[in-house]
Amino acid sequence: MYSFNQLFRQEFVSMLLEDIQTFGSFLINHHGIDQSAILEALELQRKQSVPFGRLAIEKRYLSVENVLRVLAIQIRSTKRFGEVAIELGLLNEVEVIQLLELQGEQRKKLGDILIDMKVFPSDKRDELLDAFNYFTEARDKHS
């Protein structure tokens, strides 16, 4: 089981940076996918992500007023929504982890966005994901 800090930093940040950007970098560096297509897909993915505060409201963890309270503080800091909510005593670590996991599950995958953009067909995505997984497993064995 991951600790809160591992999930908060690793699951949220690494999920975005490693799983998405590394897959994007892999597509650019090893399969000739245009960098501008990857950047456009990442931007679409970011725009389509359900905001953390909205998920907290939908799960009835926070009221609209409390989300606005967190956002007002977050705007003036470099902290993430969940960190501020915990500091204010509005959410606990387990709730933040649950919301982060839900947010990750609901986020449209980079490969699916690239299919929608007609960068490659769905069968090619599966082939590329298999190649990426093989690449990362081999890399991890030699690290």
Short mmCIF file of N, CA and C in Angstrom, two decimals, residues 31-93:
data_model
loop_
_atom_site.label_atom_id
_atom_site.label_comp_id
_atom_site.label_asym_id
_atom_site.label_seq_id
_atom_site.Cartn_x
_atom_site.Cartn_y
_atom_site.Cartn_z
N HIS A 31 8.90 6.05 -32.65
CA HIS A 31 7.89 5.69 -33.65
C HIS A 31 7.51 6.85 -34.57
N GLY A 32 8.27 7.92 -34.51
CA GLY A 32 8.11 9.01 -35.46
C GLY A 32 6.80 9.77 -35.39
N ILE A 33 6.13 9.71 -34.23
CA ILE A 33 4.90 10.48 -34.08
C ILE A 33 5.29 11.95 -33.91
N ASP A 34 4.59 12.82 -34.59
CA ASP A 34 4.91 14.24 -34.59
C ASP A 34 4.75 14.84 -33.19
N GLN A 35 5.76 15.58 -32.76
CA GLN A 35 5.75 16.20 -31.44
C GLN A 35 4.55 17.12 -31.25
N SER A 36 4.17 17.86 -32.28
CA SER A 36 3.04 18.78 -32.15
C SER A 36 1.74 18.02 -31.90
N ALA A 37 1.61 16.81 -32.45
CA ALA A 37 0.41 15.99 -32.20
C ALA A 37 0.36 15.55 -30.74
N ILE A 38 1.52 15.17 -30.19
CA ILE A 38 1.58 14.76 -28.78
C ILE A 38 1.23 15.94 -27.88
N LEU A 39 1.80 17.11 -28.16
CA LEU A 39 1.52 18.29 -27.34
C LEU A 39 0.05 18.68 -27.42
N GLU A 40 -0.52 18.60 -28.60
CA GLU A 40 -1.95 18.91 -28.76
C GLU A 40 -2.80 17.90 -27.98
N ALA A 41 -2.44 16.63 -28.05
CA ALA A 41 -3.18 15.60 -27.32
C ALA A 41 -3.07 15.81 -25.81
N LEU A 42 -1.89 16.16 -25.32
CA LEU A 42 -1.71 16.42 -23.89
C LEU A 42 -2.54 17.62 -23.44
N GLU A 43 -2.60 18.64 -24.28
CA GLU A 43 -3.41 19.82 -23.96
C GLU A 43 -4.89 19.45 -23.93
N LEU A 44 -5.34 18.67 -24.89
CA LEU A 44 -6.74 18.20 -24.89
C LEU A 44 -7.03 17.38 -23.64
N GLN A 45 -6.09 16.54 -23.27
CA GLN A 45 -6.26 15.72 -22.07
C GLN A 45 -6.38 16.59 -20.83
N ARG A 46 -5.53 17.60 -20.74
CA ARG A 46 -5.57 18.51 -19.59
C ARG A 46 -6.91 19.23 -19.52
N LYS A 47 -7.38 19.72 -20.67
CA LYS A 47 -8.65 20.45 -20.70
C LYS A 47 -9.84 19.56 -20.37
N GLN A 48 -9.74 18.28 -20.69
CA GLN A 48 -10.86 17.36 -20.46
C GLN A 48 -10.85 16.74 -19.07
N SER A 49 -9.79 16.95 -18.30
CA SER A 49 -9.71 16.37 -16.96
C SER A 49 -10.76 16.99 -16.05
N VAL A 50 -11.37 16.16 -15.23
CA VAL A 50 -12.35 16.65 -14.27
C VAL A 50 -11.57 17.28 -13.11
N PRO A 51 -11.87 18.54 -12.79
CA PRO A 51 -11.15 19.20 -11.69
C PRO A 51 -11.35 18.47 -10.36
N PHE A 52 -10.31 18.49 -9.57
CA PHE A 52 -10.30 17.81 -8.27
C PHE A 52 -11.46 18.29 -7.40
N GLY A 53 -11.67 19.59 -7.35
CA GLY A 53 -12.76 20.14 -6.53
C GLY A 53 -14.13 19.66 -6.97
N ARG A 54 -14.33 19.54 -8.27
CA ARG A 54 -15.62 19.05 -8.77
C ARG A 54 -15.84 17.61 -8.32
N LEU A 55 -14.78 16.80 -8.40
CA LEU A 55 -14.90 15.41 -7.93
C LEU A 55 -15.22 15.36 -6.44
N ALA A 56 -14.61 16.24 -5.66
CA ALA A 56 -14.86 16.28 -4.22
C ALA A 56 -16.32 16.63 -3.93
N ILE A 57 -16.89 17.51 -4.75
CA ILE A 57 -18.31 17.86 -4.60
C ILE A 57 -19.18 16.68 -5.00
N GLU A 58 -18.87 16.07 -6.15
CA GLU A 58 -19.67 14.94 -6.64
C GLU A 58 -19.67 13.77 -5.65
N LYS A 59 -18.53 13.52 -5.00
CA LYS A 59 -18.44 12.44 -4.01
C LYS A 59 -18.97 12.88 -2.64
N ARG A 60 -19.42 14.12 -2.56
CA ARG A 60 -19.97 14.70 -1.33
C ARG A 60 -18.94 14.77 -0.19
N TYR A 61 -17.68 14.90 -0.58
CA TYR A 61 -16.63 15.10 0.41
C TYR A 61 -16.55 16.57 0.81
N LEU A 62 -16.87 17.46 -0.12
CA LEU A 62 -16.80 18.90 0.14
C LEU A 62 -18.04 19.59 -0.41
N SER A 63 -18.38 20.70 0.24
CA SER A 63 -19.45 21.57 -0.28
C SER A 63 -18.84 22.53 -1.30
N VAL A 64 -19.70 23.18 -2.05
CA VAL A 64 -19.23 24.19 -3.01
C VAL A 64 -18.47 25.28 -2.27
N GLU A 65 -18.98 25.68 -1.11
CA GLU A 65 -18.34 26.74 -0.33
C GLU A 65 -16.92 26.34 0.09
N ASN A 66 -16.76 25.09 0.50
CA ASN A 66 -15.43 24.64 0.92
C ASN A 66 -14.47 24.51 -0.26
N VAL A 67 -14.98 24.11 -1.42
CA VAL A 67 -14.13 24.06 -2.62
C VAL A 67 -13.65 25.47 -2.95
N LEU A 68 -14.56 26.44 -2.89
CA LEU A 68 -14.17 27.83 -3.17
C LEU A 68 -13.16 28.33 -2.14
N ARG A 69 -13.33 27.93 -0.90
CA ARG A 69 -12.38 28.30 0.16
C ARG A 69 -10.98 27.75 -0.15
N VAL A 70 -10.91 26.48 -0.54
CA VAL A 70 -9.63 25.86 -0.89
C VAL A 70 -9.02 26.57 -2.10
N LEU A 71 -9.83 26.81 -3.12
CA LEU A 71 -9.33 27.47 -4.33
C LEU A 71 -8.78 28.86 -4.04
N ALA A 72 -9.45 29.60 -3.15
CA ALA A 72 -8.99 30.95 -2.80
C ALA A 72 -7.59 30.90 -2.18
N ILE A 73 -7.33 29.90 -1.39
CA ILE A 73 -6.00 29.74 -0.77
C ILE A 73 -5.01 29.19 -1.79
N GLN A 74 -5.45 28.24 -2.57
CA GLN A 74 -4.56 27.59 -3.55
C GLN A 74 -4.04 28.58 -4.58
N ILE A 75 -4.85 29.52 -4.98
CA ILE A 75 -4.45 30.52 -5.98
C ILE A 75 -3.22 31.29 -5.52
N ARG A 76 -3.09 31.51 -4.22
CA ARG A 76 -1.97 32.29 -3.68
C ARG A 76 -0.81 31.43 -3.24
N SER A 77 -0.85 30.14 -3.56
CA SER A 77 0.24 29.26 -3.14
C SER A 77 0.63 28.33 -4.28
N THR A 78 1.64 27.52 -4.02
CA THR A 78 2.06 26.53 -5.02
C THR A 78 1.55 25.14 -4.64
N LYS A 79 0.72 25.08 -3.62
CA LYS A 79 0.22 23.79 -3.14
C LYS A 79 -0.92 23.28 -4.02
N ARG A 80 -1.06 21.97 -4.02
CA ARG A 80 -2.14 21.33 -4.75
C ARG A 80 -3.42 21.38 -3.91
N PHE A 81 -4.53 21.22 -4.61
CA PHE A 81 -5.84 21.30 -3.98
C PHE A 81 -5.92 20.39 -2.75
N GLY A 82 -5.53 19.13 -2.92
CA GLY A 82 -5.62 18.17 -1.83
C GLY A 82 -4.79 18.55 -0.62
N GLU A 83 -3.61 19.10 -0.87
CA GLU A 83 -2.75 19.53 0.24
C GLU A 83 -3.42 20.63 1.06
N VAL A 84 -4.00 21.60 0.36
CA VAL A 84 -4.67 22.71 1.05
C VAL A 84 -5.88 22.19 1.82
N ALA A 85 -6.66 21.32 1.19
CA ALA A 85 -7.86 20.78 1.85
C ALA A 85 -7.50 20.01 3.12
N ILE A 86 -6.40 19.28 3.09
CA ILE A 86 -5.95 18.55 4.28
C ILE A 86 -5.52 19.54 5.36
N GLU A 87 -4.74 20.55 4.98
CA GLU A 87 -4.29 21.55 5.95
C GLU A 87 -5.46 22.25 6.62
N LEU A 88 -6.53 22.47 5.88
CA LEU A 88 -7.72 23.12 6.43
C LEU A 88 -8.61 22.15 7.22
N GLY A 89 -8.27 20.88 7.20
CA GLY A 89 -9.07 19.88 7.90
C GLY A 89 -10.35 19.51 7.18
N LEU A 90 -10.42 19.82 5.89
CA LEU A 90 -11.64 19.55 5.12
C LEU A 90 -11.65 18.14 4.52
N LEU A 91 -10.48 17.62 4.23
CA LEU A 91 -10.32 16.26 3.70
C LEU A 91 -9.23 15.56 4.49
N ASN A 92 -9.30 14.24 4.53
CA ASN A 92 -8.19 13.48 5.11
C ASN A 92 -7.39 12.84 3.98
N GLU A 93 -6.28 12.22 4.34
CA GLU A 93 -5.38 11.64 3.33
C GLU A 93 -6.06 10.56 2.50
#
